[in-house]
mmCIF file of C-alpha atoms in Angstrom:
data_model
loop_
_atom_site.group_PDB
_atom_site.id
_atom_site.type_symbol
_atom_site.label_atom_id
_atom_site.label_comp_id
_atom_site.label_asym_id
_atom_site.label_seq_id
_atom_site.Cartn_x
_atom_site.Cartn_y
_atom_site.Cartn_z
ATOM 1 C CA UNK A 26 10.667 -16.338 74.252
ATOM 2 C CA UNK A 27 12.429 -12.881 74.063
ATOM 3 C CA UNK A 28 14.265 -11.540 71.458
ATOM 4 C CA UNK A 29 17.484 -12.255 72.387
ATOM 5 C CA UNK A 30 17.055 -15.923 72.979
ATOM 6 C CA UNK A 31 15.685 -16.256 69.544
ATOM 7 C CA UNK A 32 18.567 -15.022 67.983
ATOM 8 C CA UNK A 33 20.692 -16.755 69.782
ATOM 9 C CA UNK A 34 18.653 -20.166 68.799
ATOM 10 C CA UNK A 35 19.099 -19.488 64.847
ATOM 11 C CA UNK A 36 21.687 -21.143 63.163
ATOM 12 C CA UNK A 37 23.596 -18.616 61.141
ATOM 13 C CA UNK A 38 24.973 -21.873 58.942
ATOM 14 C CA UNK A 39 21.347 -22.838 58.179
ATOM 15 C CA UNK A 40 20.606 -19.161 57.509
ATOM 16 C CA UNK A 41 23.063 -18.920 54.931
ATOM 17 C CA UNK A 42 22.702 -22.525 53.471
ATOM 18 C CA UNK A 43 19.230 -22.080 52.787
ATOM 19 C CA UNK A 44 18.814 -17.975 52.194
ATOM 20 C CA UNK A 45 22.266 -15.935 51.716
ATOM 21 C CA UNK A 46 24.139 -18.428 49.565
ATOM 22 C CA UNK A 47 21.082 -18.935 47.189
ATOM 23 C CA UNK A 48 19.471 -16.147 47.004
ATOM 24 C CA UNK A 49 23.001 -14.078 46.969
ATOM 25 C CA UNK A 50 23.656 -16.313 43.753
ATOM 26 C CA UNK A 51 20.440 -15.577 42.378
ATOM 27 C CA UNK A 52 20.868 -11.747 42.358
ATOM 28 C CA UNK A 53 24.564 -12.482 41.066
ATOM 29 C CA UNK A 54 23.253 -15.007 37.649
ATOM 30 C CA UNK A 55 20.474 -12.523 37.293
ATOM 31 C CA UNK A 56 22.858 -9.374 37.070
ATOM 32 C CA UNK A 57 25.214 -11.537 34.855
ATOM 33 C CA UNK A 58 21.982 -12.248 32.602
ATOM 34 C CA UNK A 59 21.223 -8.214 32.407
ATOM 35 C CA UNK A 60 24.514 -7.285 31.596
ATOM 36 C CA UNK A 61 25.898 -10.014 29.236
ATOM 37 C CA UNK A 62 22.042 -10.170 27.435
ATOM 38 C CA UNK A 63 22.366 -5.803 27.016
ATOM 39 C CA UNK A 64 25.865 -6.130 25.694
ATOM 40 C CA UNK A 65 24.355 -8.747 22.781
ATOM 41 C CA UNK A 66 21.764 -6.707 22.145
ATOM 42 C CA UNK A 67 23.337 -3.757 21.937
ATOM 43 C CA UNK A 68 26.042 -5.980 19.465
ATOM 44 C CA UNK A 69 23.731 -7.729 17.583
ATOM 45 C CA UNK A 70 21.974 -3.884 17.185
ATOM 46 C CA UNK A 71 24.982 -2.535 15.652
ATOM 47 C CA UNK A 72 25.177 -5.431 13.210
ATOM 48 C CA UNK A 73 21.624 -5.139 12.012
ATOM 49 C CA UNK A 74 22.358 -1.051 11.531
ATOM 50 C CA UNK A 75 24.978 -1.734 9.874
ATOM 51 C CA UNK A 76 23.900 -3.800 7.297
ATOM 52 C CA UNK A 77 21.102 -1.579 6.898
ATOM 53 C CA UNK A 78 23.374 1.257 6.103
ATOM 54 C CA UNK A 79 25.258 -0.870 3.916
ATOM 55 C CA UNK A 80 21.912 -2.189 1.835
ATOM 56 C CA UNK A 81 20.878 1.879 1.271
ATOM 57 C CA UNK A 82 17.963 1.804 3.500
ATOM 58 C CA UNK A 83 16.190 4.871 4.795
ATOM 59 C CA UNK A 84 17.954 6.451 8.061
ATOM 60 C CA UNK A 85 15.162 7.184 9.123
ATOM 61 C CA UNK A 86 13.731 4.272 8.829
ATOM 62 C CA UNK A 87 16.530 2.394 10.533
ATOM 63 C CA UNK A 88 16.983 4.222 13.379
ATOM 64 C CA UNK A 89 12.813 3.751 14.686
ATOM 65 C CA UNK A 90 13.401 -0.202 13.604
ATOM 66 C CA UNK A 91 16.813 0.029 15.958
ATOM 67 C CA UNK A 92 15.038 1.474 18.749
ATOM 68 C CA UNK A 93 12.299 -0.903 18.698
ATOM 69 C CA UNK A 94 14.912 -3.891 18.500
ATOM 70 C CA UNK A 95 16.439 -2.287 21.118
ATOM 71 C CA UNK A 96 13.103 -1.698 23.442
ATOM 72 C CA UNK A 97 12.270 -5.133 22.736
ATOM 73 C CA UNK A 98 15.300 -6.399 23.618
ATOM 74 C CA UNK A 99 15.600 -4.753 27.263
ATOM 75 C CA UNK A 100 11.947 -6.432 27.621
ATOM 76 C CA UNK A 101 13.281 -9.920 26.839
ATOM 77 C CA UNK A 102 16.552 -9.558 28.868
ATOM 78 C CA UNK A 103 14.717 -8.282 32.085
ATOM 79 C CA UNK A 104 12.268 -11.264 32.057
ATOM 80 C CA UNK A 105 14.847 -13.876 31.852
ATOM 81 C CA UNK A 106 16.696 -12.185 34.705
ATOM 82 C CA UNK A 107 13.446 -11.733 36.566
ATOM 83 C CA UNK A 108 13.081 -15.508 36.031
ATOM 84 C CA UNK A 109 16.305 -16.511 37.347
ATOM 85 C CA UNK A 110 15.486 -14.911 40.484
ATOM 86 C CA UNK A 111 12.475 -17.157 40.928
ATOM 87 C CA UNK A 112 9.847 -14.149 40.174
ATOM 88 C CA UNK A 113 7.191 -15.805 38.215
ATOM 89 C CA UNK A 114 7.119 -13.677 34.868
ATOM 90 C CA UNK A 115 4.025 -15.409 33.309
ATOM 91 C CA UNK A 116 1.585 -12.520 34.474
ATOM 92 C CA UNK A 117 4.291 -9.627 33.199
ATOM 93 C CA UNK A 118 4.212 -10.719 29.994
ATOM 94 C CA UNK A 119 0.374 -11.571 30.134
ATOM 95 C CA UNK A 120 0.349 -7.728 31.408
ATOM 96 C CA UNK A 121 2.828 -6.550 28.211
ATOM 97 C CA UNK A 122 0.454 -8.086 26.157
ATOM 98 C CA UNK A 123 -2.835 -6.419 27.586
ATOM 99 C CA UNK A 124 -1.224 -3.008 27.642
ATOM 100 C CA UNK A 125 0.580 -3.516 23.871
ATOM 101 C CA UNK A 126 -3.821 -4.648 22.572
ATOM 102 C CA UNK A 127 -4.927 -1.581 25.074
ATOM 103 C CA UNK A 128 -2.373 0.626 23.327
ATOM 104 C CA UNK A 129 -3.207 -0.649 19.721
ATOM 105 C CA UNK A 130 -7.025 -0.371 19.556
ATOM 106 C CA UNK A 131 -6.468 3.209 21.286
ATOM 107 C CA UNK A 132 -4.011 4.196 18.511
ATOM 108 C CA UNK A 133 -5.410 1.933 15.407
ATOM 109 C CA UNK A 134 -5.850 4.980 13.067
ATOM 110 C CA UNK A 135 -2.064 5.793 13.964
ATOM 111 C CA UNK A 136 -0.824 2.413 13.518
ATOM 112 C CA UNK A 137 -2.452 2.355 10.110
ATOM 113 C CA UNK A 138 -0.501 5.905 9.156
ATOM 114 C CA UNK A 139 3.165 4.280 10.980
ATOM 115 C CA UNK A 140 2.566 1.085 8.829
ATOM 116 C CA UNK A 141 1.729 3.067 5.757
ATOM 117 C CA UNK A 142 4.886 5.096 6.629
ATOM 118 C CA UNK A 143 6.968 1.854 7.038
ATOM 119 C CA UNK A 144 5.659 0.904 3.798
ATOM 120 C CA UNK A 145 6.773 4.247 2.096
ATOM 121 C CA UNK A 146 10.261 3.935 3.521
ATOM 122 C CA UNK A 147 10.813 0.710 2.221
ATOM 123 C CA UNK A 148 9.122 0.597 -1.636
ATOM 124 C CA UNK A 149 9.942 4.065 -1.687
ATOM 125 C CA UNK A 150 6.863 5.504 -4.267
ATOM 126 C CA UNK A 151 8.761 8.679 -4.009
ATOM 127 C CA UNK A 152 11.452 10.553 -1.903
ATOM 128 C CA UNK A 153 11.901 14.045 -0.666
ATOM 129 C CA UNK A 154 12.259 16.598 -3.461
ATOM 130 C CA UNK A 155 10.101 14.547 -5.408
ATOM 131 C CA UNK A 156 6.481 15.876 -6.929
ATOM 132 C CA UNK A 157 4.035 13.479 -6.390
ATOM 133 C CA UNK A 158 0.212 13.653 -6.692
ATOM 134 C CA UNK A 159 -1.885 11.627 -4.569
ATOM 135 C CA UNK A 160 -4.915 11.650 -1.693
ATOM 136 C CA UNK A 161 -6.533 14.417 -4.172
ATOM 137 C CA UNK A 162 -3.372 16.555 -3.732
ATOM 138 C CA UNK A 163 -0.367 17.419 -5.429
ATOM 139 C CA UNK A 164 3.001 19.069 -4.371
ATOM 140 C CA UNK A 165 6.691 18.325 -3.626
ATOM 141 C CA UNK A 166 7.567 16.266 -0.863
ATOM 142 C CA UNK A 167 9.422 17.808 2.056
ATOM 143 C CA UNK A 168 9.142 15.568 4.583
ATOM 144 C CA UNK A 169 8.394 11.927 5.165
ATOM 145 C CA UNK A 170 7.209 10.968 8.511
ATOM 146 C CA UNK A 171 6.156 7.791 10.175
ATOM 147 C CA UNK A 172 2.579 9.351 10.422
ATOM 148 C CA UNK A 173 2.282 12.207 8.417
ATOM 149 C CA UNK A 174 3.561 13.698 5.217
ATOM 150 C CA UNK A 175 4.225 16.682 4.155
ATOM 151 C CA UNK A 176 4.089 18.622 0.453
ATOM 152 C CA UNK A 177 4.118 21.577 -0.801
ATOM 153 C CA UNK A 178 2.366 23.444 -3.411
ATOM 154 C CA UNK A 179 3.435 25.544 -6.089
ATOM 155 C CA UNK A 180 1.819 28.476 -4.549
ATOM 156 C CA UNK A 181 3.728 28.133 -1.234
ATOM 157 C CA UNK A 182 1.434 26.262 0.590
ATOM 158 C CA UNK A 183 2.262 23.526 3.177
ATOM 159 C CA UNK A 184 -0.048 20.124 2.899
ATOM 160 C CA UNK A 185 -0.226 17.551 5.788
ATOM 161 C CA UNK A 186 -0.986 13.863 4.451
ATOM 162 C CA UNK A 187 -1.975 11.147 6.847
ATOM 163 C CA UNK A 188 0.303 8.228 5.499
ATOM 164 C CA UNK A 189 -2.415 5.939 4.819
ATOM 165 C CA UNK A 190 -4.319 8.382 2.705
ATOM 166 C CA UNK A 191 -1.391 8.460 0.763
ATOM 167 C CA UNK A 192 -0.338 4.682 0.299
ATOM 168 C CA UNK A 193 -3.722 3.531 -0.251
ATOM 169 C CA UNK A 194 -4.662 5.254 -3.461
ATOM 170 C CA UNK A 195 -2.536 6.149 -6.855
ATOM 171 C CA UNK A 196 0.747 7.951 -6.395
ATOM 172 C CA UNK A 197 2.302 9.724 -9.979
ATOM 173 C CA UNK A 198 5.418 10.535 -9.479
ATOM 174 C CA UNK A 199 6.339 13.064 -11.911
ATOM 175 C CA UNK A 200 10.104 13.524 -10.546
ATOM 176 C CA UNK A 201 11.245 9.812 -10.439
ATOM 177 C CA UNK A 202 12.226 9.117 -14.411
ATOM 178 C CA UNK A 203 14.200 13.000 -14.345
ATOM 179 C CA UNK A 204 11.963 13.291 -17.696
ATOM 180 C CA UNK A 205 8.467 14.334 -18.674
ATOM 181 C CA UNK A 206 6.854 14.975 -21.721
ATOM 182 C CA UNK A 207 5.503 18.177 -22.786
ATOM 183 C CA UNK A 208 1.875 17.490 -24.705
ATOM 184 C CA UNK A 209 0.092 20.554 -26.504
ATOM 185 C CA UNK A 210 -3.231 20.984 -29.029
ATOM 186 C CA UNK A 211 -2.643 23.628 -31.490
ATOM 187 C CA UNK A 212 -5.648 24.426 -33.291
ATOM 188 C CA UNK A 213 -4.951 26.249 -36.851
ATOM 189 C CA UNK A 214 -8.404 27.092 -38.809
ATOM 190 C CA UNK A 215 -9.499 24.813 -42.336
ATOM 191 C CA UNK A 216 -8.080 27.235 -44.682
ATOM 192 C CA UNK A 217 -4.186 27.047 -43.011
ATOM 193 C CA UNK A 218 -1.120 25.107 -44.991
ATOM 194 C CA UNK A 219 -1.205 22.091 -42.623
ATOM 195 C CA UNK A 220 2.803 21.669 -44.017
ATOM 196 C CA UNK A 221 3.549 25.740 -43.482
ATOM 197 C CA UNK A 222 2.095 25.090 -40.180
ATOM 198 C CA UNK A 223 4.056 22.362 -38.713
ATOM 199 C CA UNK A 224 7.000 23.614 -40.081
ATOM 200 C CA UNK A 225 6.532 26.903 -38.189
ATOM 201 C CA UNK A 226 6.022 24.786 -34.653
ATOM 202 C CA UNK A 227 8.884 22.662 -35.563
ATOM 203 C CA UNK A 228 11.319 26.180 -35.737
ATOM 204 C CA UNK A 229 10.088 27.116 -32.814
ATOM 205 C CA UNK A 230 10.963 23.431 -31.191
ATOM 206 C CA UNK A 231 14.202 23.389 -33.048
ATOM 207 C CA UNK A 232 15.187 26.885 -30.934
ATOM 208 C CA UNK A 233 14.361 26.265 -27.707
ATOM 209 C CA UNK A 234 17.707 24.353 -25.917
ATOM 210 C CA UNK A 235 15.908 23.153 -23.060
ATOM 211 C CA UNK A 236 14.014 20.200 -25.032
ATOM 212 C CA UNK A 237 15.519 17.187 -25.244
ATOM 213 C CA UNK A 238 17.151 15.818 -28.691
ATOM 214 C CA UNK A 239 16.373 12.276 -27.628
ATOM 215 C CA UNK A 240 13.458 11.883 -28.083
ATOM 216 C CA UNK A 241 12.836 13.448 -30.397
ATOM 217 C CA UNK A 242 10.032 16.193 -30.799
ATOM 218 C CA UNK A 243 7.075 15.265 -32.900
ATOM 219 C CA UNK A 244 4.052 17.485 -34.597
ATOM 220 C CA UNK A 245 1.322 15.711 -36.698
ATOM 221 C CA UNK A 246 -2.589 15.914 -36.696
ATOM 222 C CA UNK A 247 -4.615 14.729 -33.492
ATOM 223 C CA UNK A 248 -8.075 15.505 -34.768
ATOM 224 C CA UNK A 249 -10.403 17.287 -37.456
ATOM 225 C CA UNK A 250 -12.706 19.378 -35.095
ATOM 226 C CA UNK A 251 -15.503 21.337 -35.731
ATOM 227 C CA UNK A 252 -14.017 24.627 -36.715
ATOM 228 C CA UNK A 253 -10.555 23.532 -36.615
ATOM 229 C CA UNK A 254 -7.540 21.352 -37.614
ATOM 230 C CA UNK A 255 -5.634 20.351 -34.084
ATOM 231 C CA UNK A 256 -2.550 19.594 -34.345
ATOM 232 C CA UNK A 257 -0.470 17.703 -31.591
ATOM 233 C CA UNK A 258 3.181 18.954 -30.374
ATOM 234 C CA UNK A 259 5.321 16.499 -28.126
ATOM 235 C CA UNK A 260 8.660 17.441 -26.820
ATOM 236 C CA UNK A 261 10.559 16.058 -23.474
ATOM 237 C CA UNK A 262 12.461 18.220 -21.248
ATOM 238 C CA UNK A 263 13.963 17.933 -17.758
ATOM 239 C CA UNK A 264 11.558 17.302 -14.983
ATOM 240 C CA UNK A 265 12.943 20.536 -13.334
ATOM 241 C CA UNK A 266 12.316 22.693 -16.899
ATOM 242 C CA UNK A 267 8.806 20.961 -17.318
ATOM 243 C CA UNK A 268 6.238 24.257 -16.770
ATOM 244 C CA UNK A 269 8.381 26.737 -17.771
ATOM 245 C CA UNK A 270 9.464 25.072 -21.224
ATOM 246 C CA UNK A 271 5.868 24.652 -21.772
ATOM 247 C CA UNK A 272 4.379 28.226 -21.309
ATOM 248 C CA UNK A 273 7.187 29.698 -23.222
ATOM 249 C CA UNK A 274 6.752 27.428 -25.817
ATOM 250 C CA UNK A 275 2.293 28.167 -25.997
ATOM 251 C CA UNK A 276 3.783 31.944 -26.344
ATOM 252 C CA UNK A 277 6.246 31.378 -28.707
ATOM 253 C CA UNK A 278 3.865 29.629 -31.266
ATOM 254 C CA UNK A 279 1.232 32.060 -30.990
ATOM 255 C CA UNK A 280 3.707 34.716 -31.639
ATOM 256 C CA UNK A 281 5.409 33.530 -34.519
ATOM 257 C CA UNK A 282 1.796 32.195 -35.747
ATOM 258 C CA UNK A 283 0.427 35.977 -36.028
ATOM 259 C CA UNK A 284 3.923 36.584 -37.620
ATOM 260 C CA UNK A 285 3.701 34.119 -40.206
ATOM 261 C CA UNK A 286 -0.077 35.299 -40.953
ATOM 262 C CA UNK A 287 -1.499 31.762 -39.537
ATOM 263 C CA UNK A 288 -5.183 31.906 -38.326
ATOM 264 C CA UNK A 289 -5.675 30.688 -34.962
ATOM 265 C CA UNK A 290 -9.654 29.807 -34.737
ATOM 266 C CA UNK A 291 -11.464 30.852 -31.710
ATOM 267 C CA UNK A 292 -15.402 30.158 -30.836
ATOM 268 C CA UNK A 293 -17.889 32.818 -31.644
ATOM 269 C CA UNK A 294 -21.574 33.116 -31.276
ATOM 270 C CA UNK A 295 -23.994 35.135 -33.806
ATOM 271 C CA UNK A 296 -26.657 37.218 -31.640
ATOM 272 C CA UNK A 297 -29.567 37.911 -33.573
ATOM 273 C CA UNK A 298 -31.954 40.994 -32.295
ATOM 274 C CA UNK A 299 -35.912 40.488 -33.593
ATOM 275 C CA UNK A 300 -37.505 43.764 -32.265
ATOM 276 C CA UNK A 301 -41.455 43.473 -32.718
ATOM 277 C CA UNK A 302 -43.759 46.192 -34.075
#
C-alpha cells in the first residue's frame, strides 16, 4: 500500500484518543510533579536551615547536610515524575543503589574521616582557635573539615589530621574551660627554712597580676626526695597567659631564691682517679 494511502487510512481521532491526549497529559502531570515536588523541597530546605541556624549549629555543617537534602530530593522528585510517565523506575533506583555501594567501598577510608567530621561538628570536642592534643599531636585548630583537620604548632608548623584519627582516640582540650592551672616542683636542699621558703614563692605569686585570685594559689610539700625537699606551687591563669605566666614565674623564683640566699640542690657525681704503680 503506498504511503499516501496509509495516511489517509489512519484515524487522526483514534491517534489522539489513544497517543496525543494521554501521553500529552502524561508529560503535563509529570512536569507538574517536577516543579511543584522542587518548590517543596526547596521550602521544606529553607525550613530545616533555618532551624538549624536558629538551634546554633555549625554552618558548615548545615550547608553539606542542605545540599545532600537537596541532592536527595531532586533524586526522589525525578523518579516519581519518571513514574508518571509510565517509565518503569525499579532498575534506576536498583542502579542508584549499585553506584551509591560502588562509590562507598571505593571511598570507605573517606567516609570514615566525613563521619568522624560529622561527628566533630555536632559534639563539638573543640572549635577553631582551640588547642587540642590528640592522634599523637598537639596544636591549635585552624580549620575543621569534613575529612581533614588542620592544627598548628607553636613553632609555626601546619599539621593535617585525618578526622577519624582524631575522633577515635583522647582529645584534651586545653582552651575549652578559658582556665588552666599552672603546676611547678621547686626543689630547696635539707638545710632550707621550709616556712622562709614558701613565703618567698608566695611574694613572688602575690606580684605577678596575671594569676588568678580565685582560686587561689597554693605552695606546700609534694615529696621528701633524695637530696631535696620539693615543694609544689599551683596557680591558675588565663588559657591565653598559660606558658608565658609559667616561665616567668620558674625565673622569678630562682632569682629571688639566690637573692634571699636559698640553696637550690642540683645532682653531682664524685669521680675518683686510682692511678696504679
Amino acid at each position: 500500500m503506498p504511503l499516501l494511502e496509509q495516511l489517509q487510512s489512519i484515524n487522526i481521532t483514534d491517534v489522539m484518543n489513544t497517543w496525543v491526549l494521554p501521553y500529552s497529559l502524561k508529560i503535563i502531570f509529570a512536569l507538574v510533579i517536577y516543579y511543584l515536588g522542587r518548590k517543596v523541597i526547596r521550602l521544606l530546605g529553607h525550613l530545616i536551615r533555618k532551624g538549624m541556624d536558629k538551634s546554633g549549629s555549625d554552618p558548615m555543617l548545615s550547608s553539606f547536610i542542605m545540599s545532600i537534602f537537596d541532592f536527595v530530593g531532586a533524586l526522589i522528585v525525578i523518579v516519581v515524575a519518571l513514574s508518571q510517565l509510565g517509565v518503569d523506575t525499579s532498575s534506576f533506583v536498583a542502579l542508584i543503589g549499585a553506584a551509591g555501594l560502588a562509590v562507598g567501598l571505593s571511598l570507605k577510608n573517606s567516609l570514615q574521616n566525613f563521619a568522624a567530621g560529622i561527628m566533630i561538628l555536632i559534639f563539638k570536642p573543640f572549635q577553631k582557635g582551640h588547642f587540642i592534643e590528640g592522634a599523637g599531636v598537639s596544636g591549635t585548630v585552624l580549620d575543621i573539615g569534613l575529612i581533614m583537620l588542620k592544627l598548628k604548632t607553636g613553632d609555626n608548623k601546619i599539621i593535617i589530621v585525618p578526622n577519624s584519627k582524631m575522633f577515635s582516640g583522647n582529645i584534651i582540650n586545653y582552651s575549652m574551660t578559658g582556665q588552666r592551672r599552672i603546676d611547678l616542683t621547686i626543689d630547696i636542699s635539707y638545710s632550707t627554712n621550709i616556712k622562709q621558703a614558701k613565703d618567698v614563692i608566695l611574694s613572688v605569686l602575690n606580684a605577678e597580676e596575671r594569676l588568678l585570685k580565685d582560686p587561689a594559689v597554693a605552695v606546700g610539700v609534694s615529696n621528701l626526695a633524695d637530696s631535696s625537699v620539693q615543694l609544689y606551687v599551683r596557680a591558675w591563669v588565663n588559657t591565653g597567659d598559660f606558658f608565658a605566666t609559667k616561665t616567668d614565674l620558674l625565673e622569678k623564683i630562682k632569682v629571688t631564691f639566690d637573692e634571699q640566699g636559698i640553696d637550690m640542690p642540683f645532682n653531682t657525681m664524685d669521680v675518683n682517679i686510682v692511678s696504679e704503680k
